[in-house]
Coordinates of C-alpha atoms in Angstrom, one line a residue:
Chain A
X2 CA 104.5 94.3 104.4
X3 CA 105.6 94.6 100.8
X4 CA 103.3 95.7 98.0
X5 CA 101.7 92.9 96.0
X6 CA 103.3 92.1 92.6
X7 CA 102.5 95.0 90.2
X8 CA 103.0 96.2 86.7
X9 CA 104.0 99.8 86.2
X10 CA 103.6 102.0 83.2
X11 CA 104.5 105.7 83.0
X12 CA 102.5 108.1 80.8
X13 CA 104.3 111.0 79.1
X14 CA 101.1 112.7 77.9
X15 CA 97.5 112.8 79.0
X16 CA 96.2 111.0 76.0
X17 CA 98.8 108.3 76.5
X18 CA 97.7 108.0 80.1
X19 CA 94.1 107.3 79.0
X20 CA 95.3 104.7 76.5
X21 CA 97.6 102.9 79.0
X22 CA 94.7 103.0 81.6
X23 CA 92.3 101.5 79.1
X24 CA 94.8 98.8 78.1
X25 CA 95.4 97.9 81.7
X26 CA 91.7 97.6 82.5
X27 CA 89.4 99.1 85.1
X28 CA 91.1 97.7 88.1
X29 CA 94.4 99.6 87.3
X30 CA 95.0 102.6 89.5
X31 CA 96.5 105.9 88.7
X32 CA 99.7 106.8 90.6
X33 CA 100.2 110.4 91.4
X34 CA 102.0 111.3 94.6
X35 CA 101.3 107.8 95.9
X36 CA 101.2 108.9 99.5
X37 CA 97.9 107.1 100.2
X38 CA 98.0 104.5 97.4
X39 CA 101.4 103.1 98.3
X40 CA 100.5 102.8 101.9
X41 CA 97.3 100.9 101.0
X42 CA 99.4 98.6 98.8
X43 CA 101.8 98.0 101.7
X44 CA 98.8 96.9 103.8
X45 CA 97.6 94.8 100.8
X46 CA 94.3 96.6 101.0
X47 CA 94.3 96.9 97.3
X48 CA 95.7 94.8 94.5
X49 CA 95.4 96.9 91.3
X50 CA 97.5 94.8 89.1
X51 CA 98.8 97.8 87.2
X52 CA 99.8 101.3 88.2
X53 CA 99.6 104.0 85.6
X54 CA 102.1 106.7 86.7
X55 CA 100.7 110.2 85.8
X56 CA 102.9 112.3 87.9
X57 CA 104.9 113.7 85.0
X58 CA 101.9 115.0 83.0
X59 CA 102.5 118.7 82.6
X60 CA 98.8 119.0 81.5
X61 CA 97.8 118.4 85.1
X62 CA 100.3 120.8 86.7
X63 CA 100.3 124.5 87.5
X64 CA 98.5 127.0 89.7
X65 CA 97.1 130.0 87.9
X66 CA 94.5 132.7 88.1
X67 CA 91.7 132.4 85.5
X68 CA 90.0 135.8 85.0
X69 CA 89.3 137.9 88.0
X70 CA 87.4 135.3 90.1
X71 CA 89.0 131.8 89.8
X72 CA 92.1 130.0 90.9
X73 CA 92.8 126.9 88.9
X74 CA 95.0 124.3 90.6
X75 CA 96.3 121.4 88.6
X76 CA 95.6 118.0 90.1
X77 CA 99.3 117.3 90.5
X78 CA 100.0 120.3 92.7
X79 CA 101.6 118.9 95.8
X80 CA 100.5 120.0 99.3
X81 CA 103.9 121.7 99.7
X82 CA 103.3 123.7 96.5
X83 CA 99.9 124.8 97.7
X84 CA 101.3 125.9 101.0
X85 CA 104.0 128.1 99.6
X86 CA 102.3 129.4 96.4
X87 CA 101.6 133.1 96.4
X88 CA 98.2 132.9 94.7
X89 CA 97.0 130.3 97.3
X90 CA 98.3 132.3 100.2
X91 CA 96.7 135.5 98.9
X92 CA 93.4 134.3 97.5
X93 CA 92.7 130.9 99.2
X94 CA 93.8 131.4 102.8
X95 CA 91.8 128.4 103.9
X96 CA 93.9 126.1 101.7
X97 CA 97.1 127.7 102.9
X98 CA 96.0 127.2 106.5
X99 CA 95.0 123.6 105.9
X100 CA 98.3 122.5 104.4
X101 CA 100.4 122.3 107.6
X102 CA 97.6 120.0 109.1
X103 CA 98.2 117.5 106.3
X104 CA 100.5 114.7 107.4
X105 CA 104.2 115.8 107.6
X106 CA 106.7 117.7 105.4
X107 CA 108.0 114.6 103.7
X108 CA 104.5 113.5 102.7
X109 CA 103.4 117.0 101.7
X110 CA 106.4 117.1 99.3
X111 CA 104.8 114.2 97.3
X112 CA 101.1 114.1 98.0
X113 CA 98.8 115.9 95.5
X114 CA 95.5 117.7 95.8
X115 CA 94.1 115.5 93.0
X116 CA 95.2 112.4 94.8
X117 CA 93.7 113.5 98.1
X118 CA 90.3 114.3 96.5
X119 CA 90.2 111.1 94.4
X120 CA 91.1 109.0 97.4
X121 CA 88.3 110.7 99.3
X122 CA 89.3 109.8 102.8
X123 CA 86.5 111.2 105.0
X124 CA 89.1 112.4 107.6
X125 CA 91.2 114.3 105.1
X126 CA 91.4 118.1 105.2
X127 CA 91.3 119.1 101.5
X128 CA 88.0 117.4 100.6
X129 CA 86.2 119.4 103.3
X130 CA 88.0 122.6 102.4
X131 CA 86.9 122.2 98.7
X132 CA 83.3 121.8 99.8
X133 CA 83.5 124.8 102.1
X134 CA 85.0 126.9 99.3
X135 CA 82.4 125.8 96.7
X136 CA 85.3 124.4 94.5
X137 CA 84.6 122.8 91.2
X138 CA 86.3 119.5 90.4
X139 CA 87.4 119.4 86.8
X140 CA 87.1 115.8 85.6
X141 CA 88.6 114.5 82.4
X142 CA 88.3 111.4 80.4
X143 CA 89.8 110.5 77.0
X144 CA 87.2 112.5 75.1
X145 CA 85.6 115.1 77.5
X146 CA 85.9 117.4 80.4
X147 CA 83.1 118.2 83.0
X148 CA 82.9 120.1 86.2
X149 CA 81.5 118.6 89.4
X150 CA 80.7 120.8 92.4
X151 CA 82.8 119.6 95.3
X152 CA 79.6 119.2 97.4
X153 CA 78.4 116.5 94.9
X154 CA 81.8 115.0 94.3
X155 CA 82.1 112.9 97.5
X156 CA 79.5 110.1 97.3
X157 CA 80.5 107.9 100.3
X158 CA 83.4 106.2 102.1
X159 CA 86.4 106.6 99.7
X160 CA 83.9 107.0 96.9
X161 CA 83.6 109.8 94.4
X162 CA 81.5 110.9 91.4
X163 CA 84.3 110.0 89.1
X164 CA 83.3 107.5 86.4
X165 CA 85.5 104.6 85.0
X166 CA 88.5 106.0 83.1
X167 CA 87.9 109.5 84.4
X168 CA 90.5 111.4 86.3
X169 CA 90.7 114.7 88.2
X170 CA 92.5 117.3 85.9
X171 CA 92.2 120.3 88.1
X172 CA 90.3 122.0 90.9
X173 CA 88.8 125.5 90.4
X174 CA 88.3 127.7 93.4
X175 CA 86.4 131.0 93.6
X176 CA 88.8 133.6 94.9
X177 CA 88.0 134.7 98.4
X178 CA 85.8 137.8 98.4
X179 CA 86.5 141.0 100.4
X180 CA 85.3 140.5 104.0
X181 CA 85.4 136.7 103.7
X182 CA 86.9 134.9 106.6
X183 CA 87.9 131.3 106.8
X184 CA 89.3 128.8 109.4
X185 CA 90.2 125.2 109.5
X186 CA 90.7 123.4 112.8
X187 CA 91.1 119.8 113.8
X188 CA 91.8 117.5 116.7
X189 CA 94.4 114.9 116.1
X190 CA 96.3 112.6 118.5
X191 CA 99.6 113.4 117.0
X192 CA 100.5 116.4 114.9
X193 CA 100.0 115.4 111.2
X194 CA 97.8 112.4 111.9
X195 CA 94.4 112.1 110.4
X196 CA 92.0 114.1 112.3
X197 CA 89.7 112.6 114.9
X198 CA 87.4 115.4 113.9
X199 CA 87.8 118.7 112.0
X200 CA 86.0 121.6 110.5
X201 CA 86.5 123.8 107.5
X202 CA 84.6 127.1 108.0
X203 CA 83.9 130.2 105.9
X204 CA 81.7 133.3 106.3
X205 CA 81.4 136.9 105.3
X206 CA 81.1 139.4 108.0
X207 CA 78.9 142.5 107.9
X208 CA 80.1 144.2 111.0
X209 CA 79.9 141.4 113.5
X210 CA 77.1 139.6 111.6
X211 CA 77.8 136.2 110.0
X212 CA 76.6 136.1 106.4
X213 CA 76.2 132.8 104.5
X214 CA 78.4 130.9 106.8
X215 CA 79.7 127.5 105.7
X216 CA 80.6 124.7 108.2
X217 CA 82.0 121.5 106.7
X218 CA 83.1 118.8 109.1
X219 CA 85.5 116.0 108.4
X220 CA 86.4 112.8 110.3
X221 CA 82.8 112.5 111.5
X222 CA 81.1 110.7 108.7
X223 CA 81.7 108.8 105.4
X224 CA 82.4 112.0 103.5
X225 CA 82.7 115.8 104.3
X226 CA 79.6 116.7 106.2
X227 CA 77.9 120.1 105.6
X228 CA 76.3 121.1 108.9
X229 CA 73.2 122.7 107.4
X230 CA 71.2 123.2 110.6
X231 CA 74.1 124.7 112.5
X232 CA 74.7 127.0 109.6
X233 CA 71.1 128.1 109.5
X234 CA 71.3 128.8 113.3
X235 CA 74.2 131.2 113.0
X236 CA 73.3 132.8 109.6
X237 CA 72.6 136.5 110.0
X238 CA 73.5 136.3 113.7
X239 CA 76.5 137.5 115.7
X240 CA 78.8 134.9 117.2
X241 CA 77.5 135.6 120.8
X242 CA 77.6 132.8 123.4
X243 CA 73.9 132.0 123.1
X244 CA 74.2 131.7 119.3
X245 CA 77.2 129.5 119.6
X246 CA 75.4 127.3 122.1
X247 CA 72.4 127.1 119.8
X248 CA 74.6 126.1 116.9
X249 CA 76.3 123.4 119.0
X250 CA 72.8 122.0 119.9
X251 CA 71.8 122.1 116.2
X252 CA 74.9 119.9 115.3
X253 CA 73.1 117.0 117.0
X254 CA 70.8 116.8 113.9
X255 CA 73.6 117.5 111.4
X256 CA 76.1 114.8 112.5
X257 CA 75.8 111.1 113.1
X258 CA 79.4 110.1 113.5
X259 CA 80.1 106.4 113.4
X260 CA 82.4 105.1 116.1
X261 CA 86.0 104.5 115.1
X262 CA 89.3 103.8 116.7
X263 CA 89.3 107.4 118.0
X264 CA 86.2 107.0 120.0
X265 CA 82.4 106.6 120.1
X266 CA 80.0 108.6 118.1
X267 CA 79.2 110.5 121.3
X268 CA 82.8 111.4 121.7
X269 CA 83.1 112.6 118.2
X270 CA 79.9 114.8 118.6
X271 CA 81.6 116.4 121.5
X272 CA 84.8 117.0 119.4
X273 CA 82.6 118.6 116.8
X274 CA 80.8 120.9 119.2
X275 CA 84.2 122.1 120.6
X276 CA 85.5 122.7 117.1
X277 CA 82.4 124.6 116.1
X278 CA 82.8 127.0 119.0
X279 CA 86.5 127.5 118.2
X280 CA 85.8 128.0 114.5
X281 CA 83.1 130.6 115.2
X282 CA 85.4 132.5 117.5
X283 CA 88.0 132.5 114.8
X284 CA 85.5 133.6 112.1
X285 CA 84.2 136.4 114.2
X286 CA 87.7 137.5 115.3
X287 CA 86.9 136.9 118.9
X288 CA 90.1 135.0 119.6
X289 CA 92.1 138.0 118.2
X290 CA 90.1 140.4 120.3
X291 CA 90.9 138.3 123.4
X292 CA 94.6 138.1 122.4
X293 CA 94.8 141.9 121.9
Chain B
X5 CA 103.8 96.2 80.5
X6 CA 106.6 94.5 82.2
X7 CA 107.3 93.5 85.8
X8 CA 110.8 95.0 85.7
X9 CA 111.4 98.6 84.9
X10 CA 114.7 100.1 83.6
X11 CA 115.7 103.3 85.5
X12 CA 118.7 105.6 85.4
X13 CA 119.0 108.0 88.3
X14 CA 121.6 109.8 90.3
X15 CA 122.3 108.6 93.9
X16 CA 124.6 110.7 96.0
X17 CA 126.1 112.2 92.9
X18 CA 126.7 108.9 91.1
X19 CA 124.8 107.8 88.1
X20 CA 123.1 104.5 88.7
X21 CA 121.3 102.3 86.1
X22 CA 119.3 99.3 87.2
X23 CA 116.3 97.2 86.4
X24 CA 113.8 97.1 89.3
X25 CA 110.6 95.3 90.2
X26 CA 107.7 97.6 89.8
X27 CA 106.7 97.2 93.5
X28 CA 110.2 97.9 94.8
X29 CA 110.1 101.0 97.0
X30 CA 113.0 103.5 97.2
X31 CA 114.3 102.3 100.5
X32 CA 114.5 98.7 99.5
X33 CA 116.1 99.8 96.2
X34 CA 118.8 101.7 98.2
X35 CA 119.4 99.0 100.7
X36 CA 119.0 95.8 98.7
X37 CA 120.0 96.8 95.2
X38 CA 122.6 99.5 96.0
X39 CA 123.9 98.3 99.4
X40 CA 123.3 101.7 101.0
X41 CA 122.2 100.6 104.4
X42 CA 121.9 104.0 106.1
X43 CA 118.2 104.6 105.2
X44 CA 116.1 102.4 107.5
X45 CA 112.9 100.5 106.9
X46 CA 110.6 101.0 109.9
X47 CA 106.9 100.7 109.4
X48 CA 106.9 100.7 105.6
X49 CA 103.6 102.5 105.3
X50 CA 104.6 106.1 105.7
X51 CA 104.2 106.5 109.4
X52 CA 107.5 106.4 111.1
X53 CA 109.9 108.5 109.1
X54 CA 112.9 106.2 109.5
X55 CA 113.2 105.9 105.7
X56 CA 113.4 109.7 105.1
X57 CA 115.6 110.5 102.1
X58 CA 115.8 113.4 99.6
X59 CA 114.4 113.2 96.0
X60 CA 115.3 116.2 93.9
X61 CA 116.2 118.1 97.0
X62 CA 113.0 117.6 98.9
X63 CA 112.6 115.1 101.8
X64 CA 110.3 112.2 101.1
X65 CA 109.2 108.9 102.7
X66 CA 111.4 106.4 100.9
X67 CA 108.8 103.7 101.5
X68 CA 106.1 105.7 99.8
X69 CA 108.0 106.2 96.5
X70 CA 108.4 103.5 93.9
X71 CA 112.0 103.2 92.6
X72 CA 110.4 102.6 89.1
X73 CA 109.0 106.2 89.2
X74 CA 112.4 107.7 89.8
X75 CA 114.0 107.6 86.3
X76 CA 116.0 110.7 86.0
X77 CA 115.7 111.7 89.7
X78 CA 118.4 113.0 92.0
X79 CA 118.4 111.0 95.3
X80 CA 120.4 111.8 98.3
X81 CA 120.7 109.6 101.4
X82 CA 122.4 109.9 104.8
X83 CA 125.5 108.4 103.2
X84 CA 125.7 111.3 100.7
X85 CA 125.1 114.1 103.1
X86 CA 127.6 112.6 105.6
X87 CA 130.3 112.3 103.0
X88 CA 129.7 115.9 101.7
X89 CA 129.9 117.3 105.3
X90 CA 126.6 119.2 104.7
X91 CA 125.2 118.1 108.1
X92 CA 128.4 117.7 110.0
X93 CA 127.3 120.2 112.7
X94 CA 123.9 118.4 113.2
X95 CA 125.7 115.0 113.5
X96 CA 128.2 116.4 116.0
X97 CA 125.3 117.9 118.0
X98 CA 123.4 114.6 118.0
X99 CA 126.6 112.9 119.4
X100 CA 127.3 115.6 121.9
X101 CA 123.7 115.5 123.2
X102 CA 123.3 111.8 123.1
X103 CA 120.4 112.3 120.6
X104 CA 121.2 109.1 118.8
X105 CA 120.4 106.2 121.2
X106 CA 119.8 103.0 119.3
X107 CA 120.3 105.0 116.1
X108 CA 117.5 103.5 114.1
X109 CA 115.6 106.8 113.6
X110 CA 118.7 108.9 113.4
X111 CA 119.3 109.1 109.6
X112 CA 115.7 110.2 109.1
X113 CA 115.8 112.6 112.0
X114 CA 119.0 114.2 110.7
X115 CA 117.6 114.7 107.1
X116 CA 114.3 116.0 108.5
X117 CA 116.2 118.4 110.8
X118 CA 118.4 119.6 108.0
X119 CA 115.2 120.2 105.9
X120 CA 113.8 122.3 108.7
X121 CA 116.9 124.4 109.1
X122 CA 117.1 125.0 105.3
X123 CA 113.5 126.4 105.3
X124 CA 113.5 128.0 108.7
X125 CA 117.0 128.8 109.9
X126 CA 115.8 130.1 113.3
X127 CA 113.0 127.7 114.5
X128 CA 111.4 127.8 117.9
X129 CA 111.4 124.6 119.9
X130 CA 107.7 124.2 119.0
X131 CA 108.5 124.5 115.3
X132 CA 111.3 121.9 115.7
X133 CA 108.9 119.5 117.4
X134 CA 106.3 120.1 114.7
X135 CA 108.7 119.4 111.9
X136 CA 110.1 116.3 113.5
X137 CA 106.6 115.1 114.5
X138 CA 106.5 112.7 111.6
X139 CA 109.7 110.9 112.7
X140 CA 109.3 108.3 115.5
X141 CA 112.1 107.7 118.0
X142 CA 111.3 104.4 119.8
X143 CA 113.9 105.1 122.4
X144 CA 111.7 108.2 123.0
X145 CA 114.8 110.4 123.2
X146 CA 112.9 113.4 121.7
X147 CA 114.1 116.0 124.2
X148 CA 117.8 115.4 123.3
X149 CA 117.0 115.5 119.6
X150 CA 115.2 118.8 119.9
X151 CA 118.1 120.1 122.0
X152 CA 120.6 119.1 119.4
X153 CA 118.6 120.8 116.6
X154 CA 118.1 124.0 118.6
X155 CA 121.8 124.1 119.4
X156 CA 122.8 123.8 115.8
X157 CA 120.3 126.5 114.8
X158 CA 121.7 128.8 117.5
X159 CA 125.3 128.1 116.4
X160 CA 124.6 128.7 112.7
X161 CA 123.0 132.0 113.7
X162 CA 126.0 133.0 115.8
X163 CA 124.0 132.8 119.0
X164 CA 125.0 131.1 122.3
X165 CA 124.0 127.5 122.6
X166 CA 120.7 127.3 124.5

C-alpha cells in the first residue's frame, strides 16, 4: 500500500526540530532512518499527519569516547556505522556482534540506533543489548536533557519512557571492562528477519566462574526481558551442565511469552532455553574449547 | 508545511529538480516521475529488496526512503550502473548462469551483489547467501544467482571459475 497523505518538514538544527514538532502537534512523528516508520506508514498502521525529518541534525551524530569509561553514540548513528566503527568494535563487542543480525545491509545503511530504541520493537536486538550493557538513554526536549537507564526506558509494547516532544539525543555505554564477555544470539526464520526469540548476554569471568551475569531476552515479551532468576542461578557458578540445566528451569519463572505468529508461548520458552544454553557456552568459552 | 516538497538531487549523474508529494517514496519517484523503470516495486514495505538502489553510494530500500528527504543526494539506479559498465561482469554472469528468470528481482540482486563485492571482494558462498538474504527471488532461482556472484568474485580475483 501507499503511505497516507502526509506533510513533511525538515529540520536544520535541533532547536528548529523542536519548534517544527511543536507546530505540527503531538501526533507528528520524527523521521530518522525511517526503516520502521515508513513500513508502518505503508501498512497504514499509523497516520501521523506530519513527519519532522531530523536525519540531518549534526547534533545527534557522532560516535566518541567520553573520558575513560563511556562511549557516546549519537542517536542518528546507523546500524552500518555501528558495525564498522573502531570504538564500537573495540569497546562494545556486543553491539558489533548484534549489527549483522539486524535486518539486511540495505536497511542497516539507513536505520539508526535512536530510531530502533524509540520504536521499541520487543523483538529488536538493540533494545535488549542496551539493557544488557547498562546503557543510558540521553533524552532531550527543547529545554532540557535527562538520562534514563535502558532498563527503565522500555515501558511496554512499542512504548518508552520518552515524554511528549522529547527525543533520543544519544546513547551512552559503559566501556567493556577487562575480562568481560558478551554474546548475542537469536533464532529467526530467515536471516535478517525479526527474531522469534533472542538473548543478549554479558558476564565477567573469574577463572571459569560467572560474575554478575546479565541475560536479557528479546522477542519473548512486550519489551526486553531481564531473566533475573536465571541470572541468580548462574551467578558465582561455573557454566557446568547442571548449572545450565538449573538456569533453563529457572527461566520458566522469568519468561511468560505471549503466543505470536512464530509459535505458542510454550514454543518460545523452548527457544529461550536453547538460546540460554548456547549463550552460556559462549560466555564461558566452552564453544571455543570444543572447536579447538 | 506543504504537501509538495521541492527537491534537487543527482540521479545517475544528472541533476534533477522536481516537486514531490511528501509521501512519495524513492522508487515511485524514479519510476513515475522520472520514467526510470528499472527499479521495481515489490512488497513496498522493505521486505523483498526488489527496489534496491544506491543513495550516496550505499544500497538502500527505495520504498523505505522518502523522495522528499533526498534534497542534495546522489542516487544511482540499475540504469546508471548499466550505462557506466560498472557491473557488466555481474550482468554477463547472470545471463550466462540463467540467474535472471522473470527478471523482477534482478536489478535489486545485481546492486546488492555489487555492494557485497565492493566490501568483501572474496566472499564465501555462505557470505553471498547472507548478503543476498534480504532480496527475494520468487522464481526461487537462488542457486544460479549465488553461482553467478561467486563466478564474478573468482574472476575478479584472477581465480578459475568455480
